[in-house]
Coordinates of C-alpha atoms and ligand atoms in Angstrom, one line a residue:
M296 CA 189.9 -65.7 231.9
A297 CA 191.0 -69.5 231.3
T298 CA 188.6 -71.9 230.9
A299 CA 189.7 -76.1 232.1
L300 CA 187.8 -78.6 230.2
I301 CA 186.8 -82.0 232.5
I302 CA 184.8 -84.9 230.1
L303 CA 183.7 -87.4 232.3
A304 CA 183.9 -90.5 230.2
A305 CA 184.7 -93.4 233.5
G306 CA 180.9 -95.0 233.2
Q307 CA 180.7 -98.4 231.8
G308 CA 177.1 -97.7 230.1
T309 CA 176.1 -100.9 231.4
R310 CA 172.6 -100.7 228.7
M311 CA 174.5 -100.6 225.7
N312 CA 175.4 -104.2 226.8
S313 CA 178.7 -103.7 225.4
D314 CA 182.3 -104.7 225.8
L315 CA 183.2 -101.2 224.2
P316 CA 183.2 -98.3 226.4
K317 CA 180.2 -96.4 226.2
V318 CA 182.3 -93.5 225.1
L319 CA 184.2 -95.5 222.0
H320 CA 180.9 -96.2 220.3
K321 CA 180.8 -94.2 216.9
V322 CA 178.5 -91.5 215.9
A323 CA 179.0 -90.3 212.0
G324 CA 182.2 -91.7 212.4
A325 CA 183.9 -90.6 215.3
P326 CA 183.3 -92.2 219.1
L327 CA 181.0 -90.4 221.4
L328 CA 184.1 -88.8 223.4
V329 CA 185.9 -87.0 220.2
H330 CA 182.5 -85.2 219.8
A331 CA 182.4 -83.8 223.4
M332 CA 186.1 -83.1 222.9
I333 CA 185.6 -81.1 219.6
A334 CA 183.3 -79.2 221.3
G335 CA 184.8 -78.8 224.1
A336 CA 187.7 -77.8 221.8
S337 CA 185.7 -74.7 220.9
V338 CA 186.1 -72.6 224.1
A339 CA 189.8 -73.2 223.6
P340 CA 190.6 -74.7 226.7
E341 CA 193.7 -74.2 228.5
R342 CA 193.8 -77.5 230.0
T343 CA 191.4 -80.3 229.5
I344 CA 191.1 -83.9 231.3
V345 CA 189.3 -86.8 230.9
V346 CA 188.4 -89.2 233.5
T347 CA 188.7 -92.8 232.4
G348 CA 187.3 -96.1 234.3
H349 CA 185.5 -98.5 232.1
G350 CA 188.1 -99.5 229.1
A351 CA 190.2 -96.7 230.6
D352 CA 193.3 -97.4 228.5
A353 CA 191.2 -98.1 225.1
V354 CA 189.2 -95.0 226.0
A355 CA 192.5 -92.6 226.9
E356 CA 194.1 -93.5 223.9
T357 CA 191.4 -92.4 221.9
A358 CA 191.5 -89.5 223.2
R359 CA 195.0 -89.2 223.0
A360 CA 195.2 -89.2 219.3
Q361 CA 192.6 -86.7 218.8
D362 CA 194.3 -83.8 221.4
P363 CA 198.0 -85.4 222.5
S364 CA 197.6 -82.2 225.5
V365 CA 194.7 -84.5 226.8
E366 CA 195.3 -85.5 230.7
I367 CA 193.7 -88.3 231.8
A368 CA 192.5 -88.8 235.3
H369 CA 191.6 -92.3 236.8
Q370 CA 188.3 -93.3 238.7
G371 CA 189.1 -96.7 240.0
E372 CA 185.2 -97.5 240.7
Q373 CA 182.4 -95.3 239.8
R374 CA 181.0 -93.7 242.8
G375 CA 179.1 -90.7 241.2
T376 CA 179.8 -87.9 238.6
G377 CA 180.6 -85.6 241.4
H378 CA 183.4 -88.5 242.9
A379 CA 184.9 -88.5 238.9
V380 CA 185.6 -84.6 238.7
A381 CA 187.3 -85.3 242.6
Q382 CA 189.8 -87.0 240.4
A383 CA 190.6 -84.9 237.9
L384 CA 190.6 -81.3 240.3
P385 CA 194.7 -83.2 241.5
L386 CA 195.8 -82.4 238.5
L387 CA 194.1 -78.7 238.1
D388 CA 195.5 -77.7 241.8
G389 CA 196.9 -74.5 241.2
F390 CA 194.8 -73.7 237.9
Q391 CA 192.9 -70.3 238.0
G392 CA 189.7 -69.6 235.7
R393 CA 186.7 -71.3 234.9
V394 CA 186.0 -75.6 235.0
V395 CA 183.6 -76.6 232.2
V396 CA 182.3 -80.3 233.1
L397 CA 181.4 -82.0 230.1
F398 CA 180.6 -85.3 229.3
G399 CA 181.3 -88.4 227.0
D400 CA 178.3 -89.4 226.4
T401 CA 176.3 -86.4 225.3
P402 CA 178.2 -85.7 222.0
F403 CA 175.7 -82.7 220.2
I404 CA 176.6 -79.2 223.0
R405 CA 177.6 -76.5 220.1
P406 CA 179.7 -73.7 220.8
E407 CA 177.6 -71.2 221.5
T408 CA 176.0 -72.5 224.3
L409 CA 179.0 -73.6 226.2
Q410 CA 180.2 -70.2 225.3
S411 CA 176.9 -68.4 226.6
M412 CA 177.5 -70.8 229.7
L413 CA 181.3 -68.8 229.7
A414 CA 179.8 -65.8 229.3
A415 CA 177.3 -65.7 232.4
P416 CA 177.7 -64.2 235.6
S417 CA 176.7 -66.9 238.2
D418 CA 179.4 -69.0 240.7
V419 CA 178.0 -72.1 239.5
V420 CA 176.0 -72.0 235.8
V421 CA 174.2 -75.2 235.1
L422 CA 173.5 -76.1 231.5
G423 CA 169.3 -77.2 231.5
F424 CA 166.8 -77.7 228.5
E425 CA 162.9 -78.6 228.7
A426 CA 162.4 -82.0 227.9
A427 CA 159.5 -82.6 225.9
D428 CA 160.1 -86.5 228.0
P429 CA 161.9 -85.9 231.3
N430 CA 162.1 -89.4 232.1
R431 CA 165.2 -89.8 234.8
Y432 CA 166.8 -87.0 234.1
G433 CA 167.2 -84.6 237.4
R434 CA 165.5 -82.0 237.8
L435 CA 166.6 -78.1 237.8
I436 CA 164.2 -76.4 240.8
V437 CA 164.4 -72.0 239.6
H438 CA 162.7 -69.9 241.6
G439 CA 162.9 -66.0 240.2
G440 CA 165.5 -66.8 237.6
H441 CA 167.8 -68.2 240.5
L442 CA 168.7 -71.7 240.6
Y443 CA 168.5 -73.7 243.9
G444 CA 169.1 -76.7 243.6
I445 CA 169.3 -80.2 241.1
V446 CA 167.2 -82.8 242.2
E447 CA 168.0 -86.3 241.1
W448 CA 165.1 -88.2 239.1
K449 CA 165.8 -90.8 242.0
D450 CA 165.5 -88.5 244.8
A451 CA 162.5 -86.4 243.7
T452 CA 158.9 -86.1 244.7
E453 CA 155.7 -86.5 242.9
D454 CA 155.6 -82.7 242.6
Q455 CA 159.4 -82.5 241.6
R456 CA 159.3 -85.0 239.1
I457 CA 156.2 -83.2 237.5
I458 CA 159.1 -80.8 236.5
R459 CA 160.2 -80.3 232.7
L460 CA 163.3 -78.3 233.2
C461 CA 166.0 -80.8 232.9
N462 CA 169.9 -81.0 233.8
S463 CA 171.6 -81.5 231.2
G464 CA 174.8 -82.4 233.2
V465 CA 176.7 -79.4 232.2
I466 CA 178.1 -77.7 234.5
A467 CA 181.0 -74.6 234.9
A468 CA 182.4 -73.2 238.0
D469 CA 185.2 -70.8 239.0
A470 CA 188.3 -73.8 239.5
A471 CA 189.0 -72.7 243.9
L472 CA 185.1 -72.7 244.0
L473 CA 184.5 -76.2 242.5
R474 CA 187.4 -77.4 244.6
R475 CA 186.0 -76.7 247.6
L476 CA 182.6 -77.7 246.7
V477 CA 183.6 -80.8 245.6
E478 CA 185.0 -81.6 248.6
G479 CA 182.0 -80.9 250.8
L480 CA 180.4 -83.7 248.5
D481 CA 178.7 -86.7 250.5
D482 CA 176.7 -89.3 249.1
R483 CA 173.6 -89.6 251.3
N484 CA 171.1 -90.1 248.8
A485 CA 168.8 -92.6 246.5
S486 CA 171.9 -94.0 244.5
G487 CA 174.6 -93.8 247.1
E488 CA 176.8 -91.6 244.5
F489 CA 178.4 -88.4 244.9
Y490 CA 176.4 -86.6 243.0
L491 CA 177.6 -83.4 240.9
T492 CA 174.6 -81.9 240.7
D493 CA 174.9 -81.0 244.6
I494 CA 177.5 -78.4 244.4
V495 CA 174.4 -76.3 243.2
A496 CA 172.5 -76.3 246.6
A497 CA 176.0 -76.1 248.6
A498 CA 176.7 -73.0 246.9
R499 CA 173.2 -71.8 247.5
A500 CA 173.8 -71.8 250.9
E501 CA 176.9 -69.9 250.9
G502 CA 174.6 -67.6 249.3
L503 CA 176.5 -67.7 245.9
A504 CA 174.5 -67.1 242.5
A505 CA 173.6 -70.1 240.4
E506 CA 172.1 -69.9 237.1
V507 CA 170.2 -72.1 234.1
V508 CA 171.3 -71.5 230.6
T509 CA 169.2 -73.3 228.6
C510 CA 169.6 -74.8 224.8
P511 CA 167.2 -76.5 223.2
E512 CA 167.0 -80.4 224.0
A513 CA 168.5 -81.9 221.1
E514 CA 171.9 -80.1 221.9
T515 CA 172.1 -82.5 225.1
L516 CA 171.0 -85.7 224.1
G517 CA 172.9 -88.1 225.8
V518 CA 173.8 -91.1 224.6
N519 CA 172.6 -94.8 226.8
T520 CA 171.2 -97.3 225.1
R521 CA 171.9 -98.0 221.2
A522 CA 168.6 -97.3 220.2
D523 CA 170.2 -93.8 221.8
L524 CA 173.0 -94.5 219.7
A525 CA 170.7 -94.7 216.7
A526 CA 168.9 -91.8 217.1
A527 CA 171.6 -89.6 217.9
E528 CA 173.0 -90.8 214.7
R529 CA 170.0 -90.0 212.9
A530 CA 169.8 -86.3 214.6
F531 CA 173.8 -85.9 213.9
Q532 CA 172.9 -86.6 209.6
A533 CA 169.6 -84.7 209.1
A534 CA 171.8 -81.5 210.9
M535 CA 174.4 -82.1 208.7
R536 CA 172.4 -82.7 205.0
A537 CA 170.6 -79.7 206.0
E538 CA 173.6 -77.9 206.5
M539 CA 175.0 -79.3 202.8
M540 CA 172.2 -77.9 201.4
A541 CA 172.6 -74.5 202.6
D542 CA 176.2 -74.3 201.7
G543 CA 175.0 -74.8 198.3
V544 CA 175.5 -79.1 198.3
T545 CA 172.9 -80.9 195.7
L546 CA 172.0 -83.9 197.8
V547 CA 169.4 -85.8 195.1
A548 CA 168.0 -88.1 197.7
P549 CA 169.3 -86.4 201.6
E550 CA 168.2 -88.9 203.6
T551 CA 170.1 -91.6 201.7
V552 CA 173.4 -89.7 202.4
F553 CA 175.3 -90.5 205.3
F554 CA 178.6 -88.1 206.1
A555 CA 180.9 -88.2 209.0
H556 CA 181.3 -85.8 211.6
D557 CA 184.3 -83.8 209.4
T558 CA 182.9 -84.1 205.7
V559 CA 183.6 -80.9 204.0
V560 CA 181.9 -80.4 200.7
G561 CA 182.6 -77.8 198.0
R562 CA 179.5 -76.1 196.5
E563 CA 177.9 -77.1 193.4
T564 CA 179.0 -80.1 194.3
V565 CA 176.0 -83.1 193.2
I566 CA 176.0 -86.1 195.4
G567 CA 173.4 -88.6 194.1
P568 CA 171.5 -91.0 196.4
N569 CA 172.9 -93.6 198.7
V570 CA 176.7 -92.1 199.0
V571 CA 178.6 -92.9 202.2
F572 CA 181.1 -90.4 203.6
G573 CA 183.9 -92.1 206.4
P574 CA 185.7 -90.1 208.3
G575 CA 188.9 -87.3 206.9
V576 CA 186.7 -86.9 203.2
T577 CA 187.1 -83.6 201.1
V578 CA 185.3 -83.1 197.9
E579 CA 185.9 -79.3 196.4
S580 CA 183.4 -77.7 194.8
G581 CA 181.7 -79.2 191.4
A582 CA 182.5 -82.4 191.6
E583 CA 179.5 -85.1 191.2
I584 CA 179.4 -88.3 193.5
L585 CA 176.9 -90.9 191.4
P586 CA 174.7 -93.1 193.8
F587 CA 176.2 -96.0 195.8
C588 CA 179.5 -94.7 196.6
H589 CA 181.8 -95.7 199.9
L590 CA 184.3 -92.6 200.2
E591 CA 186.8 -92.6 202.9
G592 CA 189.8 -91.1 204.4
C593 CA 189.9 -89.0 200.4
H594 CA 190.5 -85.7 198.4
I595 CA 188.3 -85.1 195.4
S596 CA 189.3 -82.2 193.6
Q597 CA 187.1 -79.9 191.4
G598 CA 185.4 -81.6 188.5
A599 CA 185.9 -85.3 189.0
R600 CA 183.2 -87.5 188.4
V601 CA 182.9 -90.5 190.8
G602 CA 180.5 -93.9 190.7
P603 CA 178.0 -95.1 190.7
F604 CA 179.3 -98.2 192.7
A605 CA 182.6 -96.5 193.3
R606 CA 184.8 -96.8 196.6
L607 CA 187.4 -94.5 197.4
R608 CA 189.8 -95.8 200.4
P609 CA 192.4 -93.9 202.2
G610 CA 195.1 -91.5 200.9
T611 CA 193.1 -91.5 197.5
E612 CA 193.7 -88.3 195.7
L613 CA 191.8 -87.5 192.7
G614 CA 193.1 -84.5 190.7
G615 CA 190.5 -82.2 188.8
D616 CA 188.6 -84.0 185.9
V617 CA 189.5 -87.3 186.8
H618 CA 186.9 -89.9 186.3
V619 CA 186.4 -92.8 188.5
G620 CA 183.7 -95.4 187.3
N621 CA 181.0 -98.5 188.6
F622 CA 183.3 -100.8 190.5
V623 CA 186.5 -99.4 191.4
E624 CA 188.1 -99.6 194.1
I625 CA 191.3 -96.9 194.9
K626 CA 193.4 -96.6 197.8
N627 CA 196.3 -94.9 198.9
A628 CA 196.9 -93.9 195.0
I629 CA 197.2 -90.3 193.8
L630 CA 195.1 -89.4 190.8
D631 CA 196.4 -86.7 188.4
E632 CA 194.3 -84.5 186.5
G633 CA 192.3 -86.1 183.8
V634 CA 192.9 -89.3 184.5
K635 CA 189.8 -92.3 184.1
V636 CA 189.6 -95.2 185.4
G637 CA 186.3 -96.1 184.3
H638 CA 185.5 -99.9 185.4
L639 CA 186.0 -102.6 187.4
S640 CA 189.5 -101.7 189.0
Y641 CA 191.8 -101.9 192.0
L642 CA 194.5 -99.3 192.2
G643 CA 196.6 -99.5 195.2
D644 CA 200.1 -97.6 196.4
A645 CA 200.1 -95.9 193.3
H646 CA 200.4 -92.7 191.1
V647 CA 199.1 -92.2 187.8
G648 CA 200.3 -89.4 185.8
E649 CA 197.5 -87.0 184.6
H650 CA 195.3 -87.8 181.4
A651 CA 196.3 -91.8 182.0
N652 CA 193.2 -94.3 180.9
I653 CA 192.9 -97.1 182.8
G654 CA 191.0 -100.0 181.0
A655 CA 188.2 -102.4 182.4
G656 CA 190.1 -104.9 184.4
T657 CA 192.9 -103.5 185.6
V658 CA 194.9 -104.1 188.7
T659 CA 197.5 -102.9 190.7
C660 CA 199.0 -106.2 192.3
N661 CA 200.4 -104.3 195.3
Y662 CA 200.8 -107.1 197.7
D663 CA 203.0 -110.2 197.7
G664 CA 201.5 -112.0 200.8
V665 CA 204.4 -109.8 203.3
M666 CA 205.1 -106.2 201.6
K667 CA 202.7 -103.9 199.9
H668 CA 204.6 -102.7 196.8
R669 CA 204.2 -99.5 194.5
T670 CA 203.0 -98.5 190.7
E671 CA 203.6 -96.0 189.2
I672 CA 202.3 -95.4 185.9
G673 CA 203.7 -92.2 183.5
E674 CA 201.2 -89.2 181.8
R675 CA 199.1 -90.2 178.9
A676 CA 199.9 -93.9 179.5
F677 CA 196.8 -96.0 178.0
I678 CA 196.7 -99.6 180.3
G679 CA 194.2 -101.9 177.7
S680 CA 192.2 -103.8 180.0
D681 CA 192.8 -106.6 182.4
T682 CA 196.7 -105.5 182.6
M683 CA 198.1 -106.7 185.9
L684 CA 200.7 -104.4 187.0
I685 CA 202.7 -106.4 189.5
A686 CA 204.6 -104.1 191.4
P687 CA 206.7 -102.8 192.3
V688 CA 206.5 -101.6 188.5
K689 CA 206.9 -98.6 186.3
V690 CA 205.0 -98.0 183.4
G691 CA 206.2 -94.8 181.2
A692 CA 205.0 -92.0 180.3
R693 CA 202.5 -92.4 177.1
A694 CA 203.3 -96.4 176.8
L695 CA 201.0 -98.3 175.8
T696 CA 200.4 -102.3 177.3
G697 CA 198.1 -105.0 175.8
S698 CA 194.8 -105.7 177.2
G699 CA 195.5 -109.4 179.7
S700 CA 199.0 -108.7 179.6
V701 CA 200.8 -109.2 183.0
I702 CA 203.3 -106.4 183.5
T703 CA 206.7 -107.9 185.4
E704 CA 208.9 -105.5 184.5
D705 CA 209.1 -101.5 183.8
V706 CA 207.8 -100.0 180.7
P707 CA 209.6 -97.1 179.3
D708 CA 208.0 -93.7 178.1
D709 CA 206.7 -94.2 174.9
A710 CA 207.2 -98.0 174.8
V711 CA 204.3 -101.1 173.8
A712 CA 204.6 -103.7 176.2
I713 CA 202.7 -106.9 175.9
G714 CA 202.9 -109.7 178.3
R715 CA 200.7 -112.6 177.4
A716 CA 200.8 -115.8 176.0
R717 CA 200.7 -115.7 171.8
Q718 CA 197.3 -116.3 169.9
V719 CA 196.9 -119.8 168.4
V720 CA 194.0 -121.1 165.6
R721 CA 193.5 -124.6 164.1
P722 CA 190.7 -124.2 161.5
G723 CA 188.3 -126.2 161.4
L724 CA 189.0 -128.3 165.1
S725 CA 186.0 -127.1 167.0
A726 CA 183.6 -129.6 165.2
K727 CA 186.3 -132.1 166.2
L728 CA 186.2 -131.1 169.3
F729 CA 182.5 -130.8 169.9
E730 CA 181.9 -135.0 168.7
K731 CA 184.6 -135.8 171.0
F732 CA 183.1 -133.9 174.1
K733 CA 179.7 -136.2 173.0
A734 CA 181.4 -139.0 172.4
T735 CA 182.4 -138.6 176.5
K736 CA 179.1 -137.5 177.6
A737 CA 177.3 -140.3 176.1
K738 CA 180.2 -143.3 177.9
R739 CA 179.6 -141.6 181.0
Q740 CA 176.2 -142.1 181.0
K741 CA 175.7 -146.0 179.6
E742 CA 178.2 -146.4 183.0
T743 CA 176.2 -144.8 185.6
E744 CA 172.8 -146.5 184.1
Ligands
UD1_542 C1 173.6 -87.5 235.2 C2 173.0 -86.1 236.1 C3 171.5 -86.1 235.6 C4 171.3 -85.2 234.7 C5 171.7 -86.8 233.5 C6 171.8 -86.3 232.1 C7 174.0 -86.6 238.5 C8 173.9 -86.8 239.2 N1 173.3 -86.8 237.7 O1 172.7 -88.6 235.5 O2 171.1 -84.2 236.0 O3 169.7 -85.3 233.8 O4 173.4 -86.7 233.8 O5 172.2 -87.1 231.5 O6 175.4 -85.9 238.0 N2 180.3 -90.8 235.0 C9 181.3 -91.1 235.5 N3 182.2 -91.9 236.7 C10 181.4 -92.0 237.1 C11 180.0 -91.8 236.9 C12 179.2 -91.1 235.6 O7 182.7 -90.8 234.7 O8 181.1 -92.2 239.0 C13 180.5 -90.3 233.7 C14 179.4 -91.5 233.2 O9 180.3 -92.4 231.7 C15 178.4 -90.5 232.1 C16 178.6 -89.5 232.7 O10 179.5 -89.2 233.9 O11 179.7 -89.7 230.5 C17 177.0 -89.0 233.2 O12 176.5 -90.5 234.1 P1 175.6 -90.7 234.1 O13 175.4 -92.1 235.2 O14 174.9 -91.5 233.1 O15 174.6 -90.2 234.8 P2 172.6 -89.4 234.9 O16 172.6 -90.4 236.1 O17 172.5 -89.7 233.4
CA543 CA1 173.3 -91.0 231.8

């Protein structure tokens, strides 16, 4: 059966105390909304609608960047979750199948959980969980395996507040039914809002079936405050570290390694303490990431060794057995197999041929203040320490640059290029110079007395 997804993301998130819409705050390098979209995408929906409100343009832009086929419904005034769904439903006119409603601020729902909701036979299916601290969650009223209704905390009696089975917010129902039930909602409740949750009691009143599918509380973790955001990050990282280790990756000090939502690491790779992964990193098997590295948008091939204290920025591709050492920054550069860049260097907008050696302190001067330019370094070239490569520039295969050179012109294959002032030696001059310096110092002291 076809599935459509409605993701609610209109709320301001007042308690975040932020200018950024809540759903754009990030966990593991991706906005909460993107996590929700990834979770939703696992059921292969035919249609995905994101309901925007606060910060609508930015939220829509993020949604479209993640999935260009996403549709946007706008909720001008936040009058409740039921009202939000009502704004999306016109886009689903004529759609036949199941609709799953997700919240943009609930990032960790697992694909299996959504699958079991879709497999459940009832007309309305609600995802619930046993809350350690039920706090202000909506309470699920269940008797004999049937769900009778959802009572919001504000509207609940003392007896109902004792219930620990809570509403996650995820609800699935047939599209036509959902349309009818949402049309019938009213705002006569403690919040004066149109509650989506009221569709359960309405369905029951029609003699339809409603049921709860449950999942661990960790999955339904919603973000309302910055403390929640930090807790979500903690939970994500703990799960990701465990998964990495189970997949054969060594983490020397797991609690100090931070992954992005999309980090991929191959078996037998060893990751030292205090390594941070930004989005878009893939590491092949058998690589070694030494302590204190920051990696983002890069690919690291088999057997490569990176760090300690290396920074790989987007567009970096390291070939097999490449060695990148301490205090090296690389951006938008391809380093072919066996390249060594051991210390204190910057390579940006560059291609380095295989087995080239980049001496300490080498800098590709890629930016002229207006434009970026490329540097090409041929295979087995030897770049002397402290070489400044003024891009655009090419150094040929097996060529050598003298230490301290400023290379402004292309260097042919097999050539040596030296671009620095010639050294001058003046025997015996140092003693005279020091006498002169002492005299100057004495004179200054006298003047200040
Ligand atoms: C909601 C549920 C509650 C559940 C809890 C789980 C309702 C009435 N209550 O309460 O039963 O236990 O989530 O976290 O559904 N939103 C809009 N437009 C609106 C209002 C909300 O898009 O007009 C979006 C928010 O951006 C958010 C989501 O819907 O992503 C949930 O809204 P929120 O106000 O946080 O609902 P809760 O009061 O937490
Ligand atoms: Ca909430």
